PDB file of C-alpha atoms in Angstrom:
ATOM      1  CA  UNK A   1      -0.039 -28.057 -48.217  1.00 83.00           C
ATOM      2  CA  UNK A   2      -3.218 -28.142 -45.359  1.00 91.00           C
ATOM      3  CA  UNK A   3      -3.738 -27.924 -41.645  1.00 89.00           C
ATOM      4  CA  UNK A   4      -6.174 -30.499 -41.214  1.00 91.00           C
ATOM      5  CA  UNK A   5      -8.869 -28.023 -40.239  1.00 93.00           C
ATOM      6  CA  UNK A   6     -12.082 -28.707 -42.063  1.00 96.00           C
ATOM      7  CA  UNK A   7     -13.931 -25.542 -43.493  1.00 96.00           C
ATOM      8  CA  UNK A   8     -17.051 -27.034 -45.633  1.00 98.00           C
ATOM      9  CA  UNK A   9     -18.680 -30.130 -45.381  1.00 98.00           C
ATOM     10  CA  UNK A  10     -19.624 -30.960 -49.620  1.00 98.00           C
ATOM     11  CA  UNK A  11     -21.276 -33.615 -51.207  1.00 98.00           C
ATOM     12  CA  UNK A  12     -20.734 -35.251 -54.325  1.00 98.00           C
ATOM     13  CA  UNK A  13     -23.680 -34.579 -56.900  1.00 97.00           C
ATOM     14  CA  UNK A  14     -22.116 -36.880 -59.786  1.00 97.00           C
ATOM     15  CA  UNK A  15     -20.100 -39.006 -60.716  1.00 97.00           C
ATOM     16  CA  UNK A  16     -18.672 -39.862 -64.368  1.00 95.00           C
ATOM     17  CA  UNK A  17     -16.495 -42.163 -66.618  1.00 89.00           C
ATOM     18  CA  UNK A  18     -14.310 -39.903 -68.647  1.00 82.00           C
ATOM     19  CA  UNK A  19     -11.317 -41.989 -68.200  1.00 83.00           C
ATOM     20  CA  UNK A  20     -10.277 -41.217 -64.824  1.00 88.00           C
ATOM     21  CA  UNK A  21     -13.640 -40.442 -62.671  1.00 94.00           C
ATOM     22  CA  UNK A  22     -14.923 -36.882 -62.873  1.00 96.00           C
ATOM     23  CA  UNK A  23     -16.777 -36.111 -59.462  1.00 98.00           C
ATOM     24  CA  UNK A  24     -18.902 -32.694 -59.148  1.00 98.00           C
ATOM     25  CA  UNK A  25     -19.004 -31.157 -55.097  1.00 98.00           C
ATOM     26  CA  UNK A  26     -21.903 -29.218 -53.879  1.00 98.00           C
ATOM     27  CA  UNK A  27     -20.174 -26.605 -51.563  1.00 98.00           C
ATOM     28  CA  UNK A  28     -20.636 -23.145 -49.837  1.00 97.00           C
ATOM     29  CA  UNK A  29     -17.375 -22.587 -51.072  1.00 97.00           C
ATOM     30  CA  UNK A  30     -17.527 -18.868 -52.982  1.00 96.00           C
ATOM     31  CA  UNK A  31     -16.379 -20.793 -56.374  1.00 96.00           C
ATOM     32  CA  UNK A  32     -15.545 -17.719 -58.075  1.00 94.00           C
ATOM     33  CA  UNK A  33     -13.065 -17.301 -55.390  1.00 95.00           C
ATOM     34  CA  UNK A  34     -11.202 -20.121 -56.002  1.00 96.00           C
ATOM     35  CA  UNK A  35      -8.810 -20.868 -59.287  1.00 95.00           C
ATOM     36  CA  UNK A  36      -8.959 -23.620 -62.004  1.00 97.00           C
ATOM     37  CA  UNK A  37      -5.993 -25.455 -61.186  1.00 97.00           C
ATOM     38  CA  UNK A  38      -6.124 -25.037 -57.483  1.00 97.00           C
ATOM     39  CA  UNK A  39      -5.756 -27.785 -54.773  1.00 97.00           C
ATOM     40  CA  UNK A  40      -8.409 -28.809 -52.262  1.00 98.00           C
ATOM     41  CA  UNK A  41      -8.050 -31.978 -49.676  1.00 98.00           C
ATOM     42  CA  UNK A  42     -11.140 -33.717 -50.269  1.00 98.00           C
ATOM     43  CA  UNK A  43     -11.255 -35.800 -46.774  1.00 98.00           C
ATOM     44  CA  UNK A  44      -7.787 -36.074 -46.891  1.00 97.00           C
ATOM     45  CA  UNK A  45      -7.192 -36.544 -50.479  1.00 98.00           C
ATOM     46  CA  UNK A  46      -5.759 -33.373 -52.395  1.00 97.00           C
ATOM     47  CA  UNK A  47      -6.987 -32.836 -55.667  1.00 98.00           C
ATOM     48  CA  UNK A  48      -7.139 -30.032 -58.042  1.00 97.00           C
ATOM     49  CA  UNK A  49     -10.040 -28.120 -59.355  1.00 98.00           C
ATOM     50  CA  UNK A  50     -10.947 -28.802 -63.007  1.00 97.00           C
ATOM     51  CA  UNK A  51     -13.843 -27.345 -63.559  1.00 97.00           C
ATOM     52  CA  UNK A  52     -16.415 -24.913 -61.407  1.00 97.00           C
ATOM     53  CA  UNK A  53     -20.159 -23.515 -61.149  1.00 96.00           C
ATOM     54  CA  UNK A  54     -22.845 -21.615 -59.702  1.00 95.00           C
ATOM     55  CA  UNK A  55     -26.157 -23.653 -59.583  1.00 93.00           C
ATOM     56  CA  UNK A  56     -29.197 -21.464 -60.230  1.00 90.00           C
ATOM     57  CA  UNK A  57     -30.123 -21.909 -56.567  1.00 91.00           C
ATOM     58  CA  UNK A  58     -26.723 -19.763 -56.051  1.00 89.00           C
ATOM     59  CA  UNK A  59     -25.379 -22.819 -54.843  1.00 92.00           C
ATOM     60  CA  UNK A  60     -21.668 -23.473 -56.113  1.00 97.00           C
ATOM     61  CA  UNK A  61     -19.953 -26.748 -57.275  1.00 98.00           C
ATOM     62  CA  UNK A  62     -16.649 -28.051 -57.697  1.00 98.00           C
ATOM     63  CA  UNK A  63     -15.477 -30.460 -60.113  1.00 98.00           C
ATOM     64  CA  UNK A  64     -11.906 -32.706 -59.675  1.00 98.00           C
ATOM     65  CA  UNK A  65     -10.772 -35.657 -61.589  1.00 97.00           C
ATOM     66  CA  UNK A  66      -9.966 -38.817 -59.850  1.00 96.00           C
ATOM     67  CA  UNK A  67      -7.615 -41.037 -60.987  1.00 95.00           C
ATOM     68  CA  UNK A  68      -7.505 -44.906 -60.893  1.00 93.00           C
ATOM     69  CA  UNK A  69      -4.431 -44.598 -58.555  1.00 94.00           C
ATOM     70  CA  UNK A  70      -5.996 -42.535 -56.332  1.00 95.00           C
ATOM     71  CA  UNK A  71      -9.524 -44.396 -56.342  1.00 95.00           C
ATOM     72  CA  UNK A  72      -7.250 -47.431 -55.575  1.00 94.00           C
ATOM     73  CA  UNK A  73      -5.645 -45.961 -52.677  1.00 95.00           C
ATOM     74  CA  UNK A  74      -8.682 -44.304 -50.846  1.00 97.00           C
ATOM     75  CA  UNK A  75     -11.581 -45.271 -49.254  1.00 96.00           C
ATOM     76  CA  UNK A  76     -13.386 -46.936 -52.018  1.00 86.00           C
ATOM     77  CA  UNK A  77     -17.332 -46.090 -50.962  1.00 92.00           C
ATOM     78  CA  UNK A  78     -15.954 -42.152 -50.325  1.00 95.00           C
ATOM     79  CA  UNK A  79     -16.676 -41.352 -54.405  1.00 96.00           C
ATOM     80  CA  UNK A  80     -20.143 -42.600 -55.002  1.00 95.00           C
ATOM     81  CA  UNK A  81     -22.767 -39.731 -55.509  1.00 96.00           C
ATOM     82  CA  UNK A  82     -23.834 -38.802 -52.087  1.00 97.00           C
ATOM     83  CA  UNK A  83     -21.085 -38.970 -49.929  1.00 97.00           C
ATOM     84  CA  UNK A  84     -20.144 -36.269 -47.666  1.00 98.00           C
ATOM     85  CA  UNK A  85     -16.569 -34.566 -47.413  1.00 98.00           C
ATOM     86  CA  UNK A  86     -14.582 -33.110 -45.638  1.00 98.00           C
ATOM     87  CA  UNK A  87     -13.165 -29.811 -47.793  1.00 98.00           C
ATOM     88  CA  UNK A  88     -10.046 -28.225 -46.677  1.00 97.00           C
ATOM     89  CA  UNK A  89      -8.737 -25.152 -49.131  1.00 95.00           C
ATOM     90  CA  UNK A  90      -5.248 -24.550 -49.733  1.00 92.00           C
ATOM     91  CA  UNK A  91      -2.593 -23.107 -46.660  1.00 79.00           C
ATOM     92  CA  UNK A  92      -1.745 -19.881 -47.742  1.00 73.00           C
ATOM     93  CA  UNK A  93       1.180 -17.577 -46.384  1.00 65.00           C
ATOM     94  CA  UNK A  94      -0.290 -15.723 -43.387  1.00 61.00           C
ATOM     95  CA  UNK A  95      -2.872 -18.445 -42.248  1.00 65.00           C
ATOM     96  CA  UNK A  96      -3.009 -19.542 -39.318  1.00 65.00           C
ATOM     97  CA  UNK A  97      -1.714 -23.062 -38.771  1.00 66.00           C
ATOM     98  CA  UNK A  98      -4.482 -24.854 -36.171  1.00 66.00           C
ATOM     99  CA  UNK A  99      -4.202 -28.256 -36.893  1.00 65.00           C
ATOM    100  CA  UNK A 100      -0.899 -29.622 -37.728  1.00 75.00           C
ATOM    101  CA  UNK A 101       0.691 -30.011 -40.947  1.00 81.00           C
ATOM    102  CA  UNK A 102      -1.281 -32.386 -43.850  1.00 89.00           C
ATOM    103  CA  UNK A 103       0.426 -32.522 -47.372  1.00 90.00           C
ATOM    104  CA  UNK A 104      -3.465 -34.417 -49.014  1.00 92.00           C
ATOM    105  CA  UNK A 105      -1.486 -37.624 -49.320  1.00 92.00           C
ATOM    106  CA  UNK A 106      -2.929 -40.701 -47.983  1.00 95.00           C
ATOM    107  CA  UNK A 107      -0.758 -43.029 -46.325  1.00 94.00           C
ATOM    108  CA  UNK A 108      -3.114 -45.671 -46.027  1.00 95.00           C
ATOM    109  CA  UNK A 109      -6.640 -47.055 -44.608  1.00 98.00           C
ATOM    110  CA  UNK A 110      -8.108 -47.463 -41.693  1.00 98.00           C
ATOM    111  CA  UNK A 111     -11.369 -49.582 -40.604  1.00 98.00           C
ATOM    112  CA  UNK A 112     -13.910 -47.599 -37.505  1.00 98.00           C
ATOM    113  CA  UNK A 113     -13.553 -50.600 -35.222  1.00 98.00           C
ATOM    114  CA  UNK A 114     -16.204 -48.279 -32.836  1.00 98.00           C
ATOM    115  CA  UNK A 115     -18.214 -44.923 -32.113  1.00 98.00           C
ATOM    116  CA  UNK A 116     -19.186 -44.617 -28.588  1.00 97.00           C
ATOM    117  CA  UNK A 117     -20.253 -41.352 -27.179  1.00 96.00           C
ATOM    118  CA  UNK A 118     -18.814 -40.241 -24.241  1.00 93.00           C
ATOM    119  CA  UNK A 119     -19.992 -36.879 -22.534  1.00 91.00           C
ATOM    120  CA  UNK A 120     -20.728 -34.484 -24.900  1.00 92.00           C
ATOM    121  CA  UNK A 121     -17.902 -36.073 -26.967  1.00 97.00           C
ATOM    122  CA  UNK A 122     -17.640 -39.618 -28.848  1.00 98.00           C
ATOM    123  CA  UNK A 123     -14.739 -42.162 -28.724  1.00 98.00           C
ATOM    124  CA  UNK A 124     -13.716 -43.547 -32.039  1.00 98.00           C
ATOM    125  CA  UNK A 125     -11.482 -46.525 -32.038  1.00 98.00           C
ATOM    126  CA  UNK A 126      -9.554 -47.229 -36.000  1.00 98.00           C
ATOM    127  CA  UNK A 127      -7.869 -50.291 -36.631  1.00 98.00           C
ATOM    128  CA  UNK A 128      -5.083 -49.757 -38.990  1.00 98.00           C
ATOM    129  CA  UNK A 129      -2.326 -52.129 -40.639  1.00 96.00           C
ATOM    130  CA  UNK A 130       1.194 -52.650 -39.929  1.00 95.00           C
ATOM    131  CA  UNK A 131       2.138 -49.928 -42.551  1.00 92.00           C
ATOM    132  CA  UNK A 132       1.263 -47.441 -40.480  1.00 94.00           C
ATOM    133  CA  UNK A 133       1.369 -49.010 -36.652  1.00 93.00           C
ATOM    134  CA  UNK A 134       5.035 -47.111 -36.469  1.00 90.00           C
ATOM    135  CA  UNK A 135       3.968 -43.603 -37.366  1.00 92.00           C
ATOM    136  CA  UNK A 136       0.757 -43.693 -34.531  1.00 94.00           C
ATOM    137  CA  UNK A 137       1.788 -42.521 -30.816  1.00 92.00           C
ATOM    138  CA  UNK A 138      -0.038 -41.187 -28.203  1.00 93.00           C
ATOM    139  CA  UNK A 139      -0.395 -37.601 -27.979  1.00 93.00           C
ATOM    140  CA  UNK A 140       1.026 -37.598 -31.630  1.00 91.00           C
ATOM    141  CA  UNK A 141      -1.080 -36.296 -34.742  1.00 93.00           C
ATOM    142  CA  UNK A 142      -3.008 -38.046 -37.714  1.00 95.00           C
ATOM    143  CA  UNK A 143      -5.137 -37.231 -40.537  1.00 96.00           C
ATOM    144  CA  UNK A 144      -8.481 -39.057 -40.569  1.00 98.00           C
ATOM    145  CA  UNK A 145     -10.337 -38.055 -43.566  1.00 98.00           C
ATOM    146  CA  UNK A 146      -8.685 -35.268 -43.689  1.00 97.00           C
ATOM    147  CA  UNK A 147      -9.239 -33.960 -40.213  1.00 97.00           C
ATOM    148  CA  UNK A 148      -6.198 -32.851 -37.759  1.00 95.00           C
ATOM    149  CA  UNK A 149      -6.918 -34.943 -34.733  1.00 96.00           C
ATOM    150  CA  UNK A 150      -4.572 -36.183 -31.518  1.00 95.00           C
ATOM    151  CA  UNK A 151      -4.075 -39.497 -30.712  1.00 96.00           C
ATOM    152  CA  UNK A 152      -5.641 -40.133 -27.327  1.00 96.00           C
ATOM    153  CA  UNK A 153      -4.591 -44.077 -26.698  1.00 97.00           C
ATOM    154  CA  UNK A 154      -2.558 -46.663 -29.116  1.00 97.00           C
ATOM    155  CA  UNK A 155      -2.685 -50.656 -28.795  1.00 97.00           C
ATOM    156  CA  UNK A 156      -0.776 -52.622 -31.164  1.00 96.00           C
ATOM    157  CA  UNK A 157      -2.307 -56.062 -32.456  1.00 96.00           C
ATOM    158  CA  UNK A 158      -1.039 -58.603 -33.962  1.00 95.00           C
ATOM    159  CA  UNK A 159      -1.755 -57.409 -37.564  1.00 95.00           C
ATOM    160  CA  UNK A 160      -1.219 -53.739 -36.900  1.00 96.00           C
ATOM    161  CA  UNK A 161      -2.821 -51.507 -34.342  1.00 97.00           C
ATOM    162  CA  UNK A 162      -6.043 -49.712 -32.608  1.00 98.00           C
ATOM    163  CA  UNK A 163      -5.884 -46.424 -31.765  1.00 98.00           C
ATOM    164  CA  UNK A 164      -8.729 -43.878 -29.933  1.00 98.00           C
ATOM    165  CA  UNK A 165      -9.550 -40.194 -30.941  1.00 98.00           C
ATOM    166  CA  UNK A 166     -11.779 -37.941 -28.810  1.00 97.00           C
ATOM    167  CA  UNK A 167     -13.882 -35.965 -31.111  1.00 97.00           C
ATOM    168  CA  UNK A 168     -15.196 -33.305 -29.441  1.00 97.00           C
ATOM    169  CA  UNK A 169     -18.991 -31.669 -30.198  1.00 97.00           C
ATOM    170  CA  UNK A 170     -17.330 -28.983 -32.669  1.00 96.00           C
ATOM    171  CA  UNK A 171     -15.258 -30.999 -34.965  1.00 96.00           C
ATOM    172  CA  UNK A 172     -18.619 -33.841 -34.710  1.00 97.00           C
ATOM    173  CA  UNK A 173     -20.297 -31.431 -35.944  1.00 96.00           C
ATOM    174  CA  UNK A 174     -18.569 -29.329 -38.187  1.00 97.00           C
ATOM    175  CA  UNK A 175     -17.289 -32.777 -40.181  1.00 98.00           C
ATOM    176  CA  UNK A 176     -18.503 -35.337 -41.535  1.00 98.00           C
ATOM    177  CA  UNK A 177     -17.967 -38.006 -38.428  1.00 97.00           C
ATOM    178  CA  UNK A 178     -21.707 -37.992 -37.476  1.00 96.00           C
ATOM    179  CA  UNK A 179     -21.796 -40.483 -40.526  1.00 96.00           C
ATOM    180  CA  UNK A 180     -19.189 -42.639 -39.591  1.00 96.00           C
ATOM    181  CA  UNK A 181     -20.038 -46.525 -38.865  1.00 96.00           C
ATOM    182  CA  UNK A 182     -18.501 -49.888 -37.291  1.00 97.00           C
ATOM    183  CA  UNK A 183     -16.297 -51.272 -40.419  1.00 97.00           C
ATOM    184  CA  UNK A 184     -16.316 -48.089 -42.402  1.00 97.00           C
ATOM    185  CA  UNK A 185     -12.744 -47.121 -44.319  1.00 98.00           C
ATOM    186  CA  UNK A 186     -10.862 -43.889 -43.734  1.00 98.00           C
ATOM    187  CA  UNK A 187      -8.257 -42.174 -45.601  1.00 98.00           C
ATOM    188  CA  UNK A 188      -5.131 -41.573 -42.872  1.00 98.00           C
ATOM    189  CA  UNK A 189      -2.208 -39.879 -43.018  1.00 96.00           C
ATOM    190  CA  UNK A 190       0.509 -39.612 -40.971  1.00 93.00           C
ATOM    191  CA  UNK A 191       2.142 -36.732 -39.377  1.00 85.00           C
ATOM    192  CA  UNK A 192       4.925 -35.592 -41.427  1.00 79.00           C
ATOM    193  CA  UNK A 193       7.293 -35.579 -39.215  1.00 75.00           C
ATOM    194  CA  UNK A 194       6.974 -38.845 -37.850  1.00 73.00           C
ATOM    195  CA  UNK A 195       7.093 -39.941 -42.180  1.00 71.00           C
ATOM    196  CA  UNK A 196      10.970 -38.077 -41.768  1.00 67.00           C
ATOM    197  CA  UNK A 197      12.082 -39.225 -38.377  1.00 73.00           C
ATOM    198  CA  UNK A 198      11.236 -42.921 -39.729  1.00 71.00           C
ATOM    199  CA  UNK A 199      13.103 -42.649 -42.621  1.00 66.00           C
ATOM    200  CA  UNK A 200      15.961 -40.832 -40.749  1.00 71.00           C
ATOM    201  CA  UNK A 201      16.232 -44.394 -38.650  1.00 71.00           C
ATOM    202  CA  UNK A 202      16.226 -46.496 -42.254  1.00 68.00           C
ATOM    203  CA  UNK A 203      19.072 -44.824 -43.302  1.00 72.00           C
ATOM    204  CA  UNK A 204      21.124 -45.097 -39.759  1.00 74.00           C
ATOM    205  CA  UNK A 205      20.456 -48.336 -39.702  1.00 72.00           C
ATOM    206  CA  UNK A 206      22.109 -49.382 -43.051  1.00 70.00           C
ATOM    207  CA  UNK A 207      25.236 -46.694 -42.073  1.00 62.00           C
TER     208      UNK A 207
END
């Protein structure tokens, strides 16, 4: 489990094809304190640490195996060398839940419609398909590339939903959001409570 509060921005140093895709990510984390097999959310995707180390410069790195299934269900461009990733270590008992409960399982992809400066913040509008639309609500929570956010506005459209987000300067500065561009794909995870409520409604409808 995660909270959607980003604690580091890593960068993909290397991508190798080993059946699955082996991705090595540079990080400011103390890699000695991260166990092999630990879970780390990488721009909203829960991955398992399969290798780790420290460069001669003292900078740490973590390696993850990314399956074809994961690649097919996430933003394709995020698995390229040089790409920056939002990183979050798994929630531990006693940690502050500063965002909302996040599983690290991508429910669908969104497309950035616009990024507009608004005062000191940025207004980001994202389009998502019909499979995501029922779970997006004004003032509700959504995870975008691993970041816990509050939905400010919702507009139903013929092929899905458009929703607006206000990204404050702090969030803009400590995540990869400064890299956002129009038509860029982003990973979306709906609020876990919304997922269960929708399932309850489906079951009730069959009763």
